[in-house]
Each structure stands twice: as structure tokens, then as C-alpha cells.
Coordinates of C-alpha atoms in Angstrom, one line a residue:
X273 CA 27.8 183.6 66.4
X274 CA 25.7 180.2 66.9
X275 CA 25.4 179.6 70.9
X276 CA 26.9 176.7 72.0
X277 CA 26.0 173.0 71.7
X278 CA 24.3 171.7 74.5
X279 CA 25.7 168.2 75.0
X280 CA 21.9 167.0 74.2
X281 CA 19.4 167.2 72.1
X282 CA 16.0 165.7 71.5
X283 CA 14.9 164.1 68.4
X284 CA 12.7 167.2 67.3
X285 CA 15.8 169.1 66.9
X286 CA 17.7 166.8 64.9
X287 CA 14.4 166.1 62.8
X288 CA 14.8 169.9 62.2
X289 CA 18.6 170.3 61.5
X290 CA 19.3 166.6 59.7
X291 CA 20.0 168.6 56.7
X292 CA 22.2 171.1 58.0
X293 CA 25.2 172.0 56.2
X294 CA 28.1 170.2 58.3
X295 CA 26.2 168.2 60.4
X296 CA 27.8 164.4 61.3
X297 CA 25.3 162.4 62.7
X298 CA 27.0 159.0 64.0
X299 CA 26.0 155.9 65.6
X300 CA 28.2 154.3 67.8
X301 CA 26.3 151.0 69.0
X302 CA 28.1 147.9 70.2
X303 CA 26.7 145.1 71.6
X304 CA 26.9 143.1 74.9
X305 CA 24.7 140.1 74.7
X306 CA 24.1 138.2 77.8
X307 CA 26.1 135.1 77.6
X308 CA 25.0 131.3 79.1
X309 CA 27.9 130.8 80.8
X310 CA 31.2 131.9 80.4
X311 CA 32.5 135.9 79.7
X312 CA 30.6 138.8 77.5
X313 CA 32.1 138.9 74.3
X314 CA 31.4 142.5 72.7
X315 CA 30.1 143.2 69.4
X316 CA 29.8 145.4 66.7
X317 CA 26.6 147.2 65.9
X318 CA 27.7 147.4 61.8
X319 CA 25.6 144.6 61.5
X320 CA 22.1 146.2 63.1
X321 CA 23.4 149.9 61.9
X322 CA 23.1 148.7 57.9
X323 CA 19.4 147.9 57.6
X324 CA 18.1 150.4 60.0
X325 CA 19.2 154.0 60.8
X326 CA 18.5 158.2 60.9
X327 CA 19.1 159.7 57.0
X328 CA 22.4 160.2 56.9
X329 CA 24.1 158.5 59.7
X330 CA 27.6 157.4 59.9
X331 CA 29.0 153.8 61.9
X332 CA 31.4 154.8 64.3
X333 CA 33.2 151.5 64.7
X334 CA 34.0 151.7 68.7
X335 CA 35.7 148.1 69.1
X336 CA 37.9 148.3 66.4
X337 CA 38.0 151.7 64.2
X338 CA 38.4 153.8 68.1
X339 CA 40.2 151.3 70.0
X340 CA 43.4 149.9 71.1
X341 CA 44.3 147.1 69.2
X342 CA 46.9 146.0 71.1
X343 CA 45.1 145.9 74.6
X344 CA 44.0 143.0 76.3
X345 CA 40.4 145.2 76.9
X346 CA 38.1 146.2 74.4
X347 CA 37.8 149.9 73.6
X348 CA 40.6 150.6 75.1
X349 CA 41.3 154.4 74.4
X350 CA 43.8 154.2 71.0
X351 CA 46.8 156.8 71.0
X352 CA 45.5 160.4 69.7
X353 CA 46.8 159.5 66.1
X354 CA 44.7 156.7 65.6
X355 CA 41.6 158.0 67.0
X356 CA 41.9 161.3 64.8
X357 CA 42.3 159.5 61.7
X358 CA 39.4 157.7 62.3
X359 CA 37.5 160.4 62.8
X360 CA 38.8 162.2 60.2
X361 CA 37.6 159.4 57.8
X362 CA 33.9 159.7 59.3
X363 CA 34.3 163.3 58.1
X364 CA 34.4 164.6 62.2
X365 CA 36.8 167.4 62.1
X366 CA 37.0 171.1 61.7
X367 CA 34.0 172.8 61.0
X368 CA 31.7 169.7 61.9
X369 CA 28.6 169.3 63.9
X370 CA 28.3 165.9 65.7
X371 CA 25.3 164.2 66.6
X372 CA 26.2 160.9 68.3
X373 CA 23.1 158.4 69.4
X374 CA 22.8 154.3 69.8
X375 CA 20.0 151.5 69.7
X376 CA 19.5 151.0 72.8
X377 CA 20.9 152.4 76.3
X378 CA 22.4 155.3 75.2
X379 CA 26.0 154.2 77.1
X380 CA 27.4 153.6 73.5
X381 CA 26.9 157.1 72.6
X382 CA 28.0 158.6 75.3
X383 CA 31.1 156.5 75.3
X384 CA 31.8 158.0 71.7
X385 CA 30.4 162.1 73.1
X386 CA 33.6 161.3 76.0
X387 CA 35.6 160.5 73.8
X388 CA 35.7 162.7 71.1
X389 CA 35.7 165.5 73.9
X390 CA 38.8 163.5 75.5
X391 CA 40.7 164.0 72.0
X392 CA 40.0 167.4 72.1
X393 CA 36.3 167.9 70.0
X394 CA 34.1 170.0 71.2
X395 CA 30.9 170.5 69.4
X396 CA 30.0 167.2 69.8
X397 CA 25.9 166.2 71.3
X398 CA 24.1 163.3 72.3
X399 CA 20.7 162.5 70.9
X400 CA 18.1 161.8 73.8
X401 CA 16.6 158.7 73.9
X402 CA 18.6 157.1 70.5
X403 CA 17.2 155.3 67.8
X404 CA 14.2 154.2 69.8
X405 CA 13.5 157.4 70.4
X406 CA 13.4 158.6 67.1
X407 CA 11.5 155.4 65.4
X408 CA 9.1 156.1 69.1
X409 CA 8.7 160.2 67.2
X410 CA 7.6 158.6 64.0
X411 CA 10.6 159.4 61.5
X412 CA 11.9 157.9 59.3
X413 CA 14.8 155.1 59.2
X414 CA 16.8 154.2 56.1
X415 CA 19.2 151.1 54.5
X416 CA 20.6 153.6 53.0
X417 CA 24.8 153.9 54.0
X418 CA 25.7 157.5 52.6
X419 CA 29.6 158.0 52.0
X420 CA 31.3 160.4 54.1
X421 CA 33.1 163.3 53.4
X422 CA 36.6 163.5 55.0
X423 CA 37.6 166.2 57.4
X424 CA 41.6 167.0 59.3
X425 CA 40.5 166.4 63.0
X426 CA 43.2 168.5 64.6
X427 CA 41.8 168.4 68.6
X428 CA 44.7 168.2 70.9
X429 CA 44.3 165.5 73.5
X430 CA 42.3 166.3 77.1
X431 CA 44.4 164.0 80.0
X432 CA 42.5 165.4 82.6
X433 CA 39.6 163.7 81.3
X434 CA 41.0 160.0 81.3
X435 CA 42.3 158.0 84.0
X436 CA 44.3 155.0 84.0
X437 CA 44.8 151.9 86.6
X438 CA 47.8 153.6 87.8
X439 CA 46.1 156.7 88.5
X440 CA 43.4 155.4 90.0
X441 CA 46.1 153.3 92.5
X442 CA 47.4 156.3 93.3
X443 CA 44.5 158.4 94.4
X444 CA 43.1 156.1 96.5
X445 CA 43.8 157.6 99.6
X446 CA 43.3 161.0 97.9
X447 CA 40.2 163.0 99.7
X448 CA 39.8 165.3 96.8
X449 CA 38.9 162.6 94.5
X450 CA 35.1 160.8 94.6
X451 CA 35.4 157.4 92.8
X452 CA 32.0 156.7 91.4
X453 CA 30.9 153.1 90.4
X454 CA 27.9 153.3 88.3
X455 CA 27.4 149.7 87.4
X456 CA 24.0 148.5 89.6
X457 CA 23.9 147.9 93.6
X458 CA 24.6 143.9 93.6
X459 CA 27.5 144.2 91.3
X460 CA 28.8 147.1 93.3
X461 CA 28.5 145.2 96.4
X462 CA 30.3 142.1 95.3
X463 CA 27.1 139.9 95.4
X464 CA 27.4 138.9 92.2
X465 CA 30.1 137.2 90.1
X466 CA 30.4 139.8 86.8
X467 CA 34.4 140.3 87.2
X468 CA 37.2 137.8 87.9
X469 CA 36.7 139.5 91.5
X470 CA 33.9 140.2 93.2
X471 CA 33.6 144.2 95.0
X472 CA 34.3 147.7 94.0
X473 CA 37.8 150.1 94.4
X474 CA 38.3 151.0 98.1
X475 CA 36.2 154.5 98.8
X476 CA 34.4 154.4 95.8
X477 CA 30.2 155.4 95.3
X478 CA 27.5 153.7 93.8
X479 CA 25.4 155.4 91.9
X480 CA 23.8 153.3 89.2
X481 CA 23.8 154.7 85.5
X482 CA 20.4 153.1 85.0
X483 CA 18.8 155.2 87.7
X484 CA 19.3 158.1 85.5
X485 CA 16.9 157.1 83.0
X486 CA 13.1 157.4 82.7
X487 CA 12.4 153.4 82.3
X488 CA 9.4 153.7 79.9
X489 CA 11.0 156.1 77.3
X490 CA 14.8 155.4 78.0
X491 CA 15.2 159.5 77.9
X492 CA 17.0 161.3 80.9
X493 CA 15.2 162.6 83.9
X494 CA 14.5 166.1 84.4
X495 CA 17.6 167.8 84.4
X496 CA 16.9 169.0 87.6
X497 CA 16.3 165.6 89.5
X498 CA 19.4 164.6 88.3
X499 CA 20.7 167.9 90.0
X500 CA 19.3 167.1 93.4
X501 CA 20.9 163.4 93.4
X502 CA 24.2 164.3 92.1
X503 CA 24.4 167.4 95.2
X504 CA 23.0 164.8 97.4
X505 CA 25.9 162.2 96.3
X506 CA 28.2 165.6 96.8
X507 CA 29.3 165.3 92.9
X508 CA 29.0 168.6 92.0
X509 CA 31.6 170.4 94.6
X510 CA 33.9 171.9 93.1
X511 CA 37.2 171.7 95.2
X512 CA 37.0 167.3 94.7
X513 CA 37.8 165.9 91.3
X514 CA 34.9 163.3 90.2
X515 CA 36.1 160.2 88.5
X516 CA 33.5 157.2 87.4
X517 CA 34.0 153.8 86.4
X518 CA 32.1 150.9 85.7
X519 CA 32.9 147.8 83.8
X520 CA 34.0 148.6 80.9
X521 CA 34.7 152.1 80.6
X522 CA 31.6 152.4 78.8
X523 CA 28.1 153.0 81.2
X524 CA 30.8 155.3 83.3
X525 CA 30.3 157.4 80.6
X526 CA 27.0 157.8 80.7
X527 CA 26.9 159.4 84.4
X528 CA 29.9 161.9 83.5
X529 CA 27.3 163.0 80.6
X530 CA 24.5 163.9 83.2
X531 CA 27.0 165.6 84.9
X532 CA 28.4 167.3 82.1
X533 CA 24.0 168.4 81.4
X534 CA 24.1 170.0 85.4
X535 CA 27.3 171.6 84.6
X536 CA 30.3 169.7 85.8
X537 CA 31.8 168.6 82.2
X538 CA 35.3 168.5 84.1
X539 CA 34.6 164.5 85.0
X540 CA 37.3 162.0 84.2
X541 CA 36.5 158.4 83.1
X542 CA 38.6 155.2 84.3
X543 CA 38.7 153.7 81.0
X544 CA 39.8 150.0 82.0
X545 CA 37.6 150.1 84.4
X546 CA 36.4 146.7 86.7
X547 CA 37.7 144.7 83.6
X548 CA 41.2 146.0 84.3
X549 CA 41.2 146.6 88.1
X550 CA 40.1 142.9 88.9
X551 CA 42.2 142.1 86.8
X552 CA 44.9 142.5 88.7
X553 CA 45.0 141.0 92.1
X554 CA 47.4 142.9 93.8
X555 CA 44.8 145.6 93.5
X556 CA 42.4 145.9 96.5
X557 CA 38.6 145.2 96.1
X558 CA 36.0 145.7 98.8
X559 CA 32.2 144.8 99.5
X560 CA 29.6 145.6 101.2
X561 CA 27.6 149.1 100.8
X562 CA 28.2 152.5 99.9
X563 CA 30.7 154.9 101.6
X564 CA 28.4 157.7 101.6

């Protein structure tokens, strides 16, 4: 029996394996460009995926193919139905290996890693550092768009993985729950005007998703730095449920995966995240610094 697939791996070991029998290597990137004035307006990465990408990789569509299209938020979790037919098509199902990565920050990937595991898919791994890392290696990119072999994606759905505005209303004054915000410190502390309001949720920690990564290289830290901060933050006892959001339901994603890399791969995302929860203004916002 092959051990089980860590949920990362470098670009060595998909250099070695791209050729494996089953393997589905994806990329999921999306696009947030900075905006003069006015709101972000999300894009696909299609466009960037065509002309440059690993041997072999699929487009994971995030904003349209995996989301919601009837919410008023962008990738928006889609009912299990649409999601697995999606995957299906990309030929993730049964039997599959899945290699997920992005251009750039990595959030887009793990974004797609959560999700998958959220619909019940399992052998599903990030690749370390992305595209940049790969090109950084010295292998090889192609134009080349290969045609995908269709697979039944029969996961059954995770819940406890997934949390909704409601939920998150209703845990607020729940002790066994750590709310993490891992968008950076300003935002956090309402200095700046990102949201239609300005703060984070009542009792919720900061811990920045960019902190994670080494700056020069974009790769993780050492697993076991990220170990120390996340026992320091009190993230990894057992008896409290950790949910993260940030502002999108995306970056969260990417501190639930570093978690998930210690050992806690029980962590639930708040998919609407700061987009939904200012929102509304009959939901409470706070500033000002950290609980912890």
C-alpha cells in the first residue's frame, strides 16, 4: 500500500512523479489586481494558465467552474453537485492523484486543496512554492493545454470543515471556538478601508497568512517554526475548534493548510468571510489589537 499523501510537496517530487499513471496536476490561479479606486474585481487565471504552465496541467476554473453562481460573493462554495461535476470533468475522481499549485501566493491553491477536501477528496497535495517555484528549479513550462480524461467524483460532503455567517454569529460567545483573521495587522485592526466596514469579528486572532511564508522564495517556513507560532497562538489544542477567515474565503485557506502540515487538518474555513460579514451591518465589528 502507497503511504499517504502529505498535503505538500516540493517541486523535485513532482518533477519525479509528472508522469505517473493517475496523477491530476491542476492550477487553480485567480487574480486580484490592485484597483485605483473603487472595489477588487476578481479574475480568472485561464488567461496566464494558456501560454505558461507544468506538462500536463489542468485550469481549475475557481470563479466560475467551482463557485456559486447565484451568490452575491465570488467563490462562493457551489452545492456538492456542482462542484463534483466539475471535478469530474477535470478528470479528479476515483483513483486520482491531485497536485494543486498557482502563480503566485499559493492562497489560490490552497483554496482549491480545502476544497476538494471539503467535498470529500482526499488525496489531494499542494505544490510548495507554485509555478515560481518550479520555473525558480529550472523545468520546463509548456503552451501546451492537454485534454482531460473524465473521472465519477463520488466524495461525500465534509460540514465540519465549512462555516457560514450564521455559524459564525452563533459561536461568538462560544469559548471552544478560536476565530482566526489571517488577512495583515492594519486590516485586522480596522486602520484601513479594505471592507464596507472597517475591524474584525468580536474575539477573533490575527495571525497574518503572509507571515507563513519565506519572503525570498515564497515556500513555507520550516515546518517546525510554524509549529512553535501556532502552539504559541494556542491553535493546536485540541479540546477548541479552530476556524479562519480572511477576506475572501480564500488566504484563510492558506493558514488552515499549515495547520493541516503540523497536524490539525480538522480546521474549518468561513467561506464569506470579511466580504460577507461587513456586509451586513447588524453584525458586530471591532478594532483595535489582538485578543491574545
Amino acid at each position: 500500500m502507497a503511504p499517504p499523501l502529505p498535503s505538500q510537496v516540493d517541486v523535485e517530487w513532482l518533477h519525479q512523479h509528472l508522469d505517473d499513471a493517475d496523477l491530476v496536476v491542476v492550477d487553480a490561479t485567480n487574480h486580484l489586481p490592485v484597483p485605483t479606486d473603487g472595489p477588487y474585481v476578481p479574475e480568472s487565471g485561464a488567461e496566464t494558465y494558456r501560454p505558461e504552465h507544468i506538462p500536463g496541467a489542468l485550469f481549475a476554473d475557481l470563479l466560475v467552474a467551482f463557485a456559486d453562481p447565484d451568490s452575491p460573493e465570488p467563490w462562493t462554495a457551489p452545492d456538492h453537485e456542482r462542484f463534483a461535476a466539475a471535478a469530474g470533468a477535470l478528470g479528479i475522481g476515483d483513483g486520482a492523484t491531485v497536485v494543486v499549485y498557482d502563480q503566485h501566493d499559493g492562497f489560490w491553491a490552497t483554496r482549491f486543496w480545502w476544497h476538494l477536501r471539503y467535498e470529500g477528496f482526499e488525496n489531494v497535495t499542494v505544490l510548495d512554492g507554485g509555478l515560481p517555484a518550479w520555473k525558480a528549479a529550472g523545468h520546463q513550462v509548456t503552451d501546451v493545454v492537454p485534454v482531460p480524461t473524465p473521472r465519477t467524483f463520488t466524495g461525500t460532503r465534509r460540514p465540519e470543515l465549512f462555516r457560514s455567517t450564521e455559524e459564525i454569529a452563533a459561536s461568538l460567545d462560544n469559548e471552544n471556538t478560536i476565530l482566526v483573521n489571517v488577512l495583515d495587522e492594519p486590516t485586522y485592526r480596522g486602520e484601513v478601508d479594505t471592507y464596507a466596514r472597517r475591524g474584525h469579528i468580536p474575539g477573533s486572532i490575527n495571525l497574518p497568512v503572509f507571515s507563513l511564508r519565506d519572503p525570498d522564495t515564497g515556500t513555507l517556513r520550516p515546518t517546525e517554526e510554524l509549529r512553535r507560532e501556532f502552539e504559541a497562538a494556542g491553535l493546536l489544542d485540541d479540546d477548541r475548534t479552530v476556524v479562519t477567515y480572511c477576506g475572501g474565503g480564500i488566504a484563510a485557506t492558506g493558514v488552515a493548510h499549515a495547520l493541516a502540515l503540523v497536524g490539525r487538518e480538522d480546521v474549518a474555513v468561513y467561506d464569506g468571510s470579511m466580504t460577507a460579514w461587513a456586509g451586513r451591518p447588524e453584525l458586530p465589528l471591532v478594532t483595535g489589537d489582538s485578543p491574545r
